[in-house]
PDB file of C-alpha atoms and ligand atoms in Angstrom:
ATOM      1  CA  MET A   1     -16.765 -13.707  15.965  1.00 63.00           C
ATOM      2  CA  ARG A   2     -15.401 -15.858  18.852  1.00 70.00           C
ATOM      3  CA  ASP A   3     -16.051 -19.032  16.940  1.00 84.00           C
ATOM      4  CA  ALA A   4     -14.623 -17.703  13.691  1.00 87.00           C
ATOM      5  CA  THR A   5     -11.437 -16.689  15.476  1.00 85.00           C
ATOM      6  CA  GLU A   6     -11.090 -20.170  16.817  1.00 85.00           C
ATOM      7  CA  LYS A   7     -11.728 -21.760  13.473  1.00 90.00           C
ATOM      8  CA  LEU A   8      -9.123 -19.350  12.062  1.00 90.00           C
ATOM      9  CA  ALA A   9      -6.675 -20.509  14.746  1.00 85.00           C
ATOM     10  CA  GLU A  10      -7.150 -24.106  13.653  1.00 86.00           C
ATOM     11  CA  MET A  11      -6.514 -23.068  10.058  1.00 89.00           C
ATOM     12  CA  VAL A  12      -3.331 -21.202  10.729  1.00 87.00           C
ATOM     13  CA  ALA A  13      -1.952 -23.777  13.174  1.00 83.00           C
ATOM     14  CA  ASN A  14      -0.963 -26.008  10.171  1.00 81.00           C
ATOM     15  CA  GLY A  15       1.531 -23.362   9.050  1.00 85.00           C
ATOM     16  CA  GLY A  16       2.316 -22.605   5.383  1.00 90.00           C
ATOM     17  CA  VAL A  17       0.266 -19.464   5.502  1.00 92.00           C
ATOM     18  CA  ALA A  18       0.565 -16.959   2.635  1.00 94.00           C
ATOM     19  CA  VAL A  19      -0.549 -13.646   3.955  1.00 92.00           C
ATOM     20  CA  LEU A  20      -1.958 -10.875   1.651  1.00 94.00           C
ATOM     21  CA  THR A  21      -2.543  -7.530   3.414  1.00 91.00           C
ATOM     22  CA  GLY A  22      -4.408  -4.417   2.270  1.00 88.00           C
ATOM     23  CA  ALA A  23      -5.303  -0.958   3.394  1.00 78.00           C
ATOM     24  CA  GLY A  24      -7.062  -2.135   6.511  1.00 75.00           C
ATOM     25  CA  ILE A  25      -4.028  -2.956   8.165  1.00 70.00           C
ATOM     26  CA  SER A  26      -2.563   0.560   7.712  1.00 67.00           C
ATOM     27  CA  THR A  27      -5.515   2.756   8.256  1.00 61.00           C
ATOM     28  CA  GLU A  28      -5.702   1.321  11.889  1.00 61.00           C
ATOM     29  CA  SER A  29      -2.189   2.474  12.340  1.00 56.00           C
ATOM     30  CA  GLY A  30      -3.155   5.974  11.370  1.00 55.00           C
ATOM     31  CA  ILE A  31      -1.865   6.050   7.738  1.00 54.00           C
ATOM     32  CA  PRO A  32      -4.024   7.633   5.077  1.00 53.00           C
ATOM     33  CA  ASP A  33      -5.612   5.302   2.624  1.00 52.00           C
ATOM     34  CA  TYR A  34      -3.665   4.968  -0.519  1.00 48.00           C
ATOM     35  CA  ARG A  35      -5.431   6.217  -3.636  1.00 44.00           C
ATOM     36  CA  GLY A  36      -4.046   3.563  -5.693  1.00 44.00           C
ATOM     37  CA  PRO A  37      -5.439   0.348  -7.101  1.00 47.00           C
ATOM     38  CA  ASP A  38      -6.538  -0.800  -3.700  1.00 45.00           C
ATOM     39  CA  GLY A  39      -7.816   2.527  -2.300  1.00 46.00           C
ATOM     40  CA  ALA A  40     -10.825   1.240  -0.378  1.00 42.00           C
ATOM     41  CA  GLU A  41     -13.195   4.109  -1.050  1.00 45.00           C
ATOM     42  CA  VAL A  42     -12.077   6.594  -3.463  1.00 44.00           C
ATOM     43  CA  ARG A  43     -13.658  10.001  -2.560  1.00 50.00           C
ATOM     44  CA  ARG A  44     -12.190  12.023  -5.369  1.00 58.00           C
ATOM     45  CA  ALA A  45     -10.970  10.929  -8.766  1.00 64.00           C
ATOM     46  CA  PRO A  46      -7.658   9.210  -8.168  1.00 71.00           C
ATOM     47  CA  MET A  47      -4.457  10.291  -9.756  1.00 78.00           C
ATOM     48  CA  THR A  48      -3.898   8.142 -12.840  1.00 88.00           C
ATOM     49  CA  TYR A  49      -0.538   7.439 -14.288  1.00 92.00           C
ATOM     50  CA  GLN A  50      -1.590   9.069 -17.538  1.00 94.00           C
ATOM     51  CA  THR A  51      -2.489  12.393 -15.699  1.00 93.00           C
ATOM     52  CA  PHE A  52       0.663  12.272 -13.574  1.00 94.00           C
ATOM     53  CA  THR A  53       3.095  11.825 -16.498  1.00 95.00           C
ATOM     54  CA  ARG A  54       1.258  14.212 -18.923  1.00 95.00           C
ATOM     55  CA  ASP A  55       0.167  17.087 -16.625  1.00 95.00           C
ATOM     56  CA  ALA A  56       2.709  19.167 -15.018  1.00 95.00           C
ATOM     57  CA  ALA A  57       0.119  21.054 -12.901  1.00 94.00           C
ATOM     58  CA  ALA A  58      -1.435  17.692 -11.640  1.00 93.00           C
ATOM     59  CA  ARG A  59       2.252  16.644 -10.711  1.00 94.00           C
ATOM     60  CA  ARG A  60       2.825  19.785  -8.683  1.00 94.00           C
ATOM     61  CA  ARG A  61      -0.411  19.294  -6.939  1.00 91.00           C
ATOM     62  CA  TYR A  62       0.451  15.678  -6.113  1.00 91.00           C
ATOM     63  CA  TRP A  63       3.876  16.667  -4.704  1.00 93.00           C
ATOM     64  CA  ALA A  64       2.624  19.602  -2.781  1.00 92.00           C
ATOM     65  CA  ARG A  65       0.027  17.481  -1.020  1.00 88.00           C
ATOM     66  CA  SER A  66       2.522  14.664  -0.613  1.00 87.00           C
ATOM     67  CA  HIS A  67       5.102  16.970   0.864  1.00 88.00           C
ATOM     68  CA  VAL A  68       2.511  17.722   3.668  1.00 86.00           C
ATOM     69  CA  GLY A  69       1.076  14.175   3.845  1.00 79.00           C
ATOM     70  CA  TRP A  70       4.410  12.354   3.938  1.00 77.00           C
ATOM     71  CA  ARG A  71       4.953  13.457   7.443  1.00 70.00           C
ATOM     72  CA  ALA A  72       1.886  11.535   8.517  1.00 67.00           C
ATOM     73  CA  ILE A  73       3.341   8.382   7.001  1.00 66.00           C
ATOM     74  CA  ALA A  74       6.707   9.026   8.477  1.00 65.00           C
ATOM     75  CA  ARG A  75       5.109   9.457  11.914  1.00 65.00           C
ATOM     76  CA  ALA A  76       2.836   6.414  11.832  1.00 63.00           C
ATOM     77  CA  ALA A  77       3.620   3.791  14.452  1.00 58.00           C
ATOM     78  CA  PRO A  78       4.294   0.385  13.034  1.00 54.00           C
ATOM     79  CA  ASN A  79       1.933  -1.407  15.283  1.00 51.00           C
ATOM     80  CA  ALA A  80       0.254  -3.670  12.758  1.00 51.00           C
ATOM     81  CA  ARG A  81       3.045  -6.149  12.198  1.00 55.00           C
ATOM     82  CA  PRO A  82       1.682  -8.909   9.937  1.00 56.00           C
ATOM     83  CA  PRO A  83       2.109 -12.554  11.196  1.00 57.00           C
ATOM     84  CA  ALA A  84       4.776 -14.605   9.773  1.00 56.00           C
ATOM     85  CA  GLY A  85       3.351 -17.464   7.714  1.00 56.00           C
ATOM     86  CA  GLY A  86       4.607 -20.185   9.929  1.00 56.00           C
ATOM     87  CA  PRO A  87       6.643 -23.180   8.565  1.00 52.00           C
ATOM     88  CA  GLY A  88       6.099 -23.653   4.998  1.00 51.00           C
ATOM     89  CA  GLY A  89       5.355 -27.140   3.456  1.00 49.00           C
ATOM     90  CA  GLY A  90       7.847 -29.789   4.528  1.00 55.00           C
ATOM     91  CA  GLY A  91       9.183 -27.519   7.192  1.00 60.00           C
ATOM     92  CA  GLY A  92      10.628 -25.044   4.802  1.00 68.00           C
ATOM     93  CA  PRO A  93      10.529 -21.252   5.196  1.00 75.00           C
ATOM     94  CA  PRO A  94       6.976 -19.728   5.135  1.00 78.00           C
ATOM     95  CA  PRO A  95       5.835 -18.089   1.978  1.00 86.00           C
ATOM     96  CA  PRO A  96       6.659 -14.478   1.790  1.00 88.00           C
ATOM     97  CA  PRO A  97       3.887 -12.009   2.847  1.00 90.00           C
ATOM     98  CA  ILE A  98       2.340 -10.027   0.035  1.00 93.00           C
ATOM     99  CA  THR A  99       1.095  -6.523   0.670  1.00 91.00           C
ATOM    100  CA  GLN A 100      -1.068  -4.239  -1.357  1.00 90.00           C
ATOM    101  CA  ASN A 101      -0.008  -1.386   0.823  1.00 86.00           C
ATOM    102  CA  VAL A 102       2.720   1.285  -0.091  1.00 85.00           C
ATOM    103  CA  ASP A 103       3.443   2.633   3.274  1.00 80.00           C
ATOM    104  CA  GLY A 104       6.189   0.248   4.269  1.00 77.00           C
ATOM    105  CA  LEU A 105       4.499  -0.534   7.496  1.00 72.00           C
ATOM    106  CA  HIS A 106       5.372  -4.229   7.547  1.00 71.00           C
ATOM    107  CA  GLN A 107       8.991  -3.652   6.757  1.00 69.00           C
ATOM    108  CA  ALA A 108       9.150  -0.919   9.528  1.00 68.00           C
ATOM    109  CA  ALA A 109       7.677  -3.620  11.946  1.00 69.00           C
ATOM    110  CA  GLY A 110      10.391  -5.899  11.100  1.00 70.00           C
ATOM    111  CA  ALA A 111       8.972  -8.113   8.407  1.00 74.00           C
ATOM    112  CA  SER A 112      11.326  -9.106   5.807  1.00 76.00           C
ATOM    113  CA  GLY A 113      11.072 -10.553   2.308  1.00 86.00           C
ATOM    114  CA  VAL A 114       7.663  -8.658   1.857  1.00 91.00           C
ATOM    115  CA  ILE A 115       6.391  -8.612  -1.709  1.00 94.00           C
ATOM    116  CA  GLU A 116       5.321  -5.012  -2.366  1.00 93.00           C
ATOM    117  CA  LEU A 117       2.767  -5.537  -4.913  1.00 93.00           C
ATOM    118  CA  HIS A 118       2.093  -1.788  -5.475  1.00 91.00           C
ATOM    119  CA  GLY A 119       5.461  -0.519  -4.614  1.00 92.00           C
ATOM    120  CA  ASN A 120       6.523   1.689  -1.656  1.00 90.00           C
ATOM    121  CA  LEU A 121       6.156   5.532  -1.092  1.00 87.00           C
ATOM    122  CA  ASP A 122       9.453   5.580   0.618  1.00 88.00           C
ATOM    123  CA  ARG A 123      11.154   5.319  -2.815  1.00 93.00           C
ATOM    124  CA  VAL A 124      11.113   7.734  -5.874  1.00 96.00           C
ATOM    125  CA  VAL A 125      11.733   6.710  -9.364  1.00 97.00           C
ATOM    126  CA  CYS A 126      12.949   8.711 -12.374  1.00 98.00           C
ATOM    127  CA  LEU A 127      10.603   8.091 -15.288  1.00 96.00           C
ATOM    128  CA  ASP A 128      13.463   8.956 -17.731  1.00 97.00           C
ATOM    129  CA  CYS A 129      16.641   7.206 -16.439  1.00 98.00           C
ATOM    130  CA  GLY A 130      15.059   4.745 -13.910  1.00 97.00           C
ATOM    131  CA  ASP A 131      17.178   5.903 -11.143  1.00 97.00           C
ATOM    132  CA  VAL A 132      15.524   4.963  -7.673  1.00 97.00           C
ATOM    133  CA  THR A 133      16.197   7.252  -4.651  1.00 97.00           C
ATOM    134  CA  PRO A 134      14.828   7.341  -1.086  1.00 95.00           C
ATOM    135  CA  ARG A 135      11.851   9.535  -0.406  1.00 93.00           C
ATOM    136  CA  ASP A 136      13.729  11.075   2.516  1.00 92.00           C
ATOM    137  CA  GLU A 137      16.270  12.492   0.135  1.00 95.00           C
ATOM    138  CA  LEU A 138      13.572  14.005  -2.054  1.00 96.00           C
ATOM    139  CA  ASP A 139      11.998  15.349   1.086  1.00 93.00           C
ATOM    140  CA  ARG A 140      15.253  17.231   1.822  1.00 94.00           C
ATOM    141  CA  ARG A 141      15.478  18.527  -1.756  1.00 97.00           C
ATOM    142  CA  LEU A 142      11.919  19.724  -1.754  1.00 95.00           C
ATOM    143  CA  ARG A 143      12.319  21.555   1.529  1.00 93.00           C
ATOM    144  CA  MET A 144      15.378  23.300  -0.001  1.00 95.00           C
ATOM    145  CA  ALA A 145      13.679  24.239  -3.155  1.00 96.00           C
ATOM    146  CA  ASN A 146      10.697  25.605  -1.176  1.00 95.00           C
ATOM    147  CA  PRO A 147      12.447  27.375   1.877  1.00 91.00           C
ATOM    148  CA  VAL A 148       9.477  29.748   2.607  1.00 88.00           C
ATOM    149  CA  TRP A 149       6.746  27.593   1.339  1.00 89.00           C
ATOM    150  CA  ASN A 150       4.028  26.694   3.803  1.00 82.00           C
ATOM    151  CA  ALA A 151       0.414  25.833   3.162  1.00 78.00           C
ATOM    152  CA  GLN A 152      -2.560  26.180   5.208  1.00 79.00           C
ATOM    153  CA  VAL A 153      -4.225  22.795   5.241  1.00 78.00           C
ATOM    154  CA  LEU A 154      -7.815  23.539   4.176  1.00 77.00           C
ATOM    155  CA  ALA A 155      -9.190  20.018   5.103  1.00 73.00           C
ATOM    156  CA  VAL A 156      -7.952  16.817   6.394  1.00 67.00           C
ATOM    157  CA  ASN A 157     -10.207  14.256   4.612  1.00 62.00           C
ATOM    158  CA  PRO A 158     -11.507  11.204   6.557  1.00 54.00           C
ATOM    159  CA  ASP A 159      -8.804   9.131   5.051  1.00 51.00           C
ATOM    160  CA  GLY A 160      -5.969  11.588   6.185  1.00 54.00           C
ATOM    161  CA  ASP A 161      -5.364  13.112   2.887  1.00 65.00           C
ATOM    162  CA  VAL A 162      -5.145  16.822   2.752  1.00 77.00           C
ATOM    163  CA  ASP A 163      -6.616  19.608   0.660  1.00 81.00           C
ATOM    164  CA  LEU A 164      -4.342  22.697   0.025  1.00 88.00           C
ATOM    165  CA  PRO A 165      -5.317  26.042  -1.314  1.00 90.00           C
ATOM    166  CA  ASP A 166      -4.638  26.537  -5.074  1.00 91.00           C
ATOM    167  CA  ASP A 167      -2.219  29.340  -4.688  1.00 92.00           C
ATOM    168  CA  ALA A 168      -0.105  27.242  -2.312  1.00 92.00           C
ATOM    169  CA  VAL A 169      -0.090  24.521  -4.843  1.00 93.00           C
ATOM    170  CA  ASP A 170       0.900  26.934  -7.574  1.00 94.00           C
ATOM    171  CA  ARG A 171       3.788  28.323  -5.538  1.00 95.00           C
ATOM    172  CA  PHE A 172       5.257  24.928  -4.749  1.00 95.00           C
ATOM    173  CA  ARG A 173       8.399  24.056  -6.683  1.00 96.00           C
ATOM    174  CA  VAL A 174       8.865  20.579  -7.948  1.00 97.00           C
ATOM    175  CA  VAL A 175      12.370  19.087  -8.530  1.00 97.00           C
ATOM    176  CA  ASP A 176      13.658  16.762 -11.205  1.00 97.00           C
ATOM    177  CA  CYS A 177      15.858  13.762 -11.144  1.00 98.00           C
ATOM    178  CA  ARG A 178      19.381  14.621  -9.960  1.00 96.00           C
ATOM    179  CA  SER A 179      20.957  11.673 -11.591  1.00 97.00           C
ATOM    180  CA  CYS A 180      20.133  12.538 -15.369  1.00 98.00           C
ATOM    181  CA  GLY A 181      19.393  16.098 -14.518  1.00 95.00           C
ATOM    182  CA  HIS A 182      15.944  16.483 -16.189  1.00 95.00           C
ATOM    183  CA  GLY A 183      13.919  13.276 -15.578  1.00 97.00           C
ATOM    184  CA  THR A 184      10.376  13.467 -14.114  1.00 97.00           C
ATOM    185  CA  LEU A 185      10.187  11.986 -10.542  1.00 97.00           C
ATOM    186  CA  LYS A 186       7.312   9.639  -9.431  1.00 96.00           C
ATOM    187  CA  PRO A 187       6.732   7.912  -6.266  1.00 93.00           C
ATOM    188  CA  ASP A 188       7.682   4.277  -6.762  1.00 94.00           C
ATOM    189  CA  VAL A 189       4.116   3.099  -6.412  1.00 91.00           C
ATOM    190  CA  VAL A 190       1.658   1.650  -8.938  1.00 91.00           C
ATOM    191  CA  PHE A 191      -0.852   4.223  -9.986  1.00 88.00           C
ATOM    192  CA  PHE A 192      -4.290   3.574 -11.474  1.00 85.00           C
ATOM    193  CA  GLY A 193      -3.628   3.017 -15.268  1.00 87.00           C
ATOM    194  CA  GLU A 194      -0.351   1.305 -14.498  1.00 90.00           C
ATOM    195  CA  THR A 195       0.260  -2.506 -14.236  1.00 90.00           C
ATOM    196  CA  VAL A 196       1.967  -4.293 -11.436  1.00 92.00           C
ATOM    197  CA  PRO A 197       5.483  -5.213 -12.507  1.00 93.00           C
ATOM    198  CA  LEU A 198       5.391  -8.964 -13.649  1.00 96.00           C
ATOM    199  CA  PRO A 199       8.098 -10.224 -11.403  1.00 96.00           C
ATOM    200  CA  ARG A 200       6.086  -9.119  -8.333  1.00 95.00           C
ATOM    201  CA  VAL A 201       3.006 -10.813  -9.719  1.00 96.00           C
ATOM    202  CA  GLU A 202       4.887 -14.062 -10.299  1.00 97.00           C
ATOM    203  CA  ALA A 203       6.530 -13.969  -6.955  1.00 97.00           C
ATOM    204  CA  SER A 204       3.099 -13.497  -5.462  1.00 97.00           C
ATOM    205  CA  PHE A 205       1.664 -16.439  -7.376  1.00 97.00           C
ATOM    206  CA  ALA A 206       4.635 -18.622  -6.334  1.00 96.00           C
ATOM    207  CA  ALA A 207       3.834 -17.723  -2.587  1.00 95.00           C
ATOM    208  CA  VAL A 208       0.308 -18.650  -3.134  1.00 97.00           C
ATOM    209  CA  HIS A 209       1.310 -22.112  -4.855  1.00 95.00           C
ATOM    210  CA  ASP A 210       3.574 -22.855  -1.929  1.00 91.00           C
ATOM    211  CA  ALA A 211       0.849 -22.063   0.735  1.00 94.00           C
ATOM    212  CA  ARG A 212      -1.455 -24.436   2.703  1.00 94.00           C
ATOM    213  CA  LEU A 213      -3.601 -21.391   3.365  1.00 95.00           C
ATOM    214  CA  LEU A 214      -4.047 -17.859   1.897  1.00 96.00           C
ATOM    215  CA  LEU A 215      -4.889 -15.395   4.612  1.00 95.00           C
ATOM    216  CA  VAL A 216      -6.295 -12.035   3.482  1.00 95.00           C
ATOM    217  CA  LEU A 217      -6.025  -9.195   6.080  1.00 92.00           C
ATOM    218  CA  GLY A 218      -7.699  -5.940   5.683  1.00 90.00           C
ATOM    219  CA  SER A 219      -8.439  -5.897   1.995  1.00 91.00           C
ATOM    220  CA  SER A 220     -11.826  -5.588   0.280  1.00 91.00           C
ATOM    221  CA  LEU A 221     -10.293  -7.207  -2.715  1.00 93.00           C
ATOM    222  CA  THR A 222     -11.968  -4.654  -4.973  1.00 86.00           C
ATOM    223  CA  VAL A 223      -9.471  -4.601  -7.807  1.00 83.00           C
ATOM    224  CA  MET A 224      -8.043  -7.665  -9.620  1.00 86.00           C
ATOM    225  CA  SER A 225      -4.561  -6.956  -8.674  1.00 86.00           C
ATOM    226  CA  GLY A 226      -5.254  -8.465  -5.322  1.00 91.00           C
ATOM    227  CA  ARG A 227      -8.414 -10.474  -6.078  1.00 94.00           C
ATOM    228  CA  ARG A 228      -6.494 -12.685  -8.609  1.00 96.00           C
ATOM    229  CA  PHE A 229      -4.508 -14.455  -5.813  1.00 97.00           C
ATOM    230  CA  VAL A 230      -7.765 -15.400  -4.103  1.00 98.00           C
ATOM    231  CA  LEU A 231      -9.023 -16.761  -7.344  1.00 97.00           C
ATOM    232  CA  ARG A 232      -5.858 -18.680  -7.908  1.00 97.00           C
ATOM    233  CA  ALA A 233      -5.861 -20.207  -4.466  1.00 98.00           C
ATOM    234  CA  ALA A 234      -9.520 -21.188  -4.815  1.00 97.00           C
ATOM    235  CA  LYS A 235      -8.687 -22.853  -8.290  1.00 97.00           C
ATOM    236  CA  LEU A 236      -5.790 -24.768  -6.720  1.00 97.00           C
ATOM    237  CA  GLY A 237      -7.964 -25.893  -3.806  1.00 97.00           C
ATOM    238  CA  ILE A 238      -5.954 -23.889  -1.253  1.00 97.00           C
ATOM    239  CA  PRO A 239      -8.229 -22.696   1.530  1.00 97.00           C
ATOM    240  CA  VAL A 240      -8.802 -18.922   1.771  1.00 97.00           C
ATOM    241  CA  ALA A 241      -9.495 -17.063   4.992  1.00 96.00           C
ATOM    242  CA  ILE A 242     -10.414 -13.405   4.958  1.00 96.00           C
ATOM    243  CA  VAL A 243     -10.409 -10.987   8.009  1.00 93.00           C
ATOM    244  CA  ASN A 244     -11.797  -7.609   6.939  1.00 91.00           C
ATOM    245  CA  ARG A 245     -14.257  -5.006   8.273  1.00 88.00           C
ATOM    246  CA  GLY A 246     -17.120  -5.350   5.847  1.00 89.00           C
ATOM    247  CA  SER A 247     -17.683  -7.815   2.999  1.00 92.00           C
ATOM    248  CA  THR A 248     -15.170  -8.297   0.322  1.00 93.00           C
ATOM    249  CA  ARG A 249     -15.207  -9.328  -3.247  1.00 94.00           C
ATOM    250  CA  GLY A 250     -13.358 -12.467  -2.375  1.00 96.00           C
ATOM    251  CA  ASP A 251     -16.029 -13.871  -0.020  1.00 97.00           C
ATOM    252  CA  ASP A 252     -17.467 -16.248  -2.319  1.00 97.00           C
ATOM    253  CA  TYR A 253     -14.214 -17.961  -2.645  1.00 97.00           C
ATOM    254  CA  ALA A 254     -13.408 -18.032   1.024  1.00 97.00           C
ATOM    255  CA  THR A 255     -13.561 -21.066   3.493  1.00 96.00           C
ATOM    256  CA  LEU A 256     -13.853 -18.619   6.261  1.00 96.00           C
ATOM    257  CA  THR A 257     -14.624 -14.914   6.730  1.00 95.00           C
ATOM    258  CA  VAL A 258     -14.187 -12.853   9.769  1.00 93.00           C
ATOM    259  CA  ASP A 259     -15.908  -9.573   9.602  1.00 91.00           C
ATOM    260  CA  ALA A 260     -14.063  -7.559  12.222  1.00 86.00           C
ATOM    261  CA  PRO A 261     -11.489  -4.811  12.690  1.00 83.00           C
ATOM    262  CA  LEU A 262      -7.957  -6.295  12.454  1.00 82.00           C
ATOM    263  CA  GLY A 263      -7.000  -4.520  15.685  1.00 81.00           C
ATOM    264  CA  ALA A 264      -9.412  -6.943  17.426  1.00 80.00           C
ATOM    265  CA  VAL A 265      -8.253 -10.175  15.597  1.00 84.00           C
ATOM    266  CA  LEU A 266      -4.767  -9.654  14.678  1.00 79.00           C
ATOM    267  CA  PRO A 267      -2.990  -9.943  18.018  1.00 80.00           C
ATOM    268  CA  GLU A 268      -4.940 -13.227  18.492  1.00 77.00           C
ATOM    269  CA  ILE A 269      -3.809 -14.579  15.093  1.00 75.00           C
ATOM    270  CA  VAL A 270      -0.224 -13.471  15.814  1.00 73.00           C
ATOM    271  CA  ARG A 271      -0.314 -15.083  19.235  1.00 74.00           C
ATOM    272  CA  MET A 272      -1.815 -18.431  17.716  1.00 68.00           C
ATOM    273  CA  MET A 273       0.716 -18.506  14.974  1.00 64.00           C
ATOM    274  CA  ARG A 274       3.795 -18.485  17.259  1.00 63.00           C
TER     275      ARG A 274
HETATM  276 ZN1   ZN B 301      16.701  10.523 -14.120  1.00 83.89          ZN
END
């Protein structure tokens, strides 16, 4: 690993690094893995967009569990600041970091201009009128709508997600959009069965085009929504370096792979990129 880290140091030293981060960077900070497109290992059937929008009972279950689980995200320490990309080509600004995560950890750690490929759990969107509101505000509304509700957490799964008893879920009251008065609220994240909004995809491709190196951190690249950027970089002849625990579906296209926990490698990379 020592050799690989040093090789990586040489690669990032040139600057112009487009960083693509995945769940690995968050789980090491104590955030439950997101059951969206990049959920590394889905232990139960993931919530799909179709189920969420068509099934009121499934929605209630989602929000009840989220009401409990949100606290875990709000408490997580932002100790996984992604490295800035270093100077871009011609001394311009570095390409913006691209993240597949939805926990806002990078932003909380001070990174700016992050492309949130799959959205962010700290926002809520109305499926009817499109109004976007902070998750904190919904949290307050849900607490007011459920003044005596509490749920015994049956199990905390390995990824930090919680199981709740059915009767607690049944007693949970969901609220609707306050702006239009009736719309269904959904976390502003991309669910399975949903496509990533085109402007985010285009911004991400542009970041890759501008890069001298694509550095993947903590993503197994299992789904195309992230893997396509590796494929594009390879096609353009831009080197790809991947730091991840375990193999990834982008390894065949990588110039360098480092199989290690990010916690062990990231501080080194950040230090080298300064
Ligand atoms: Zn609305």
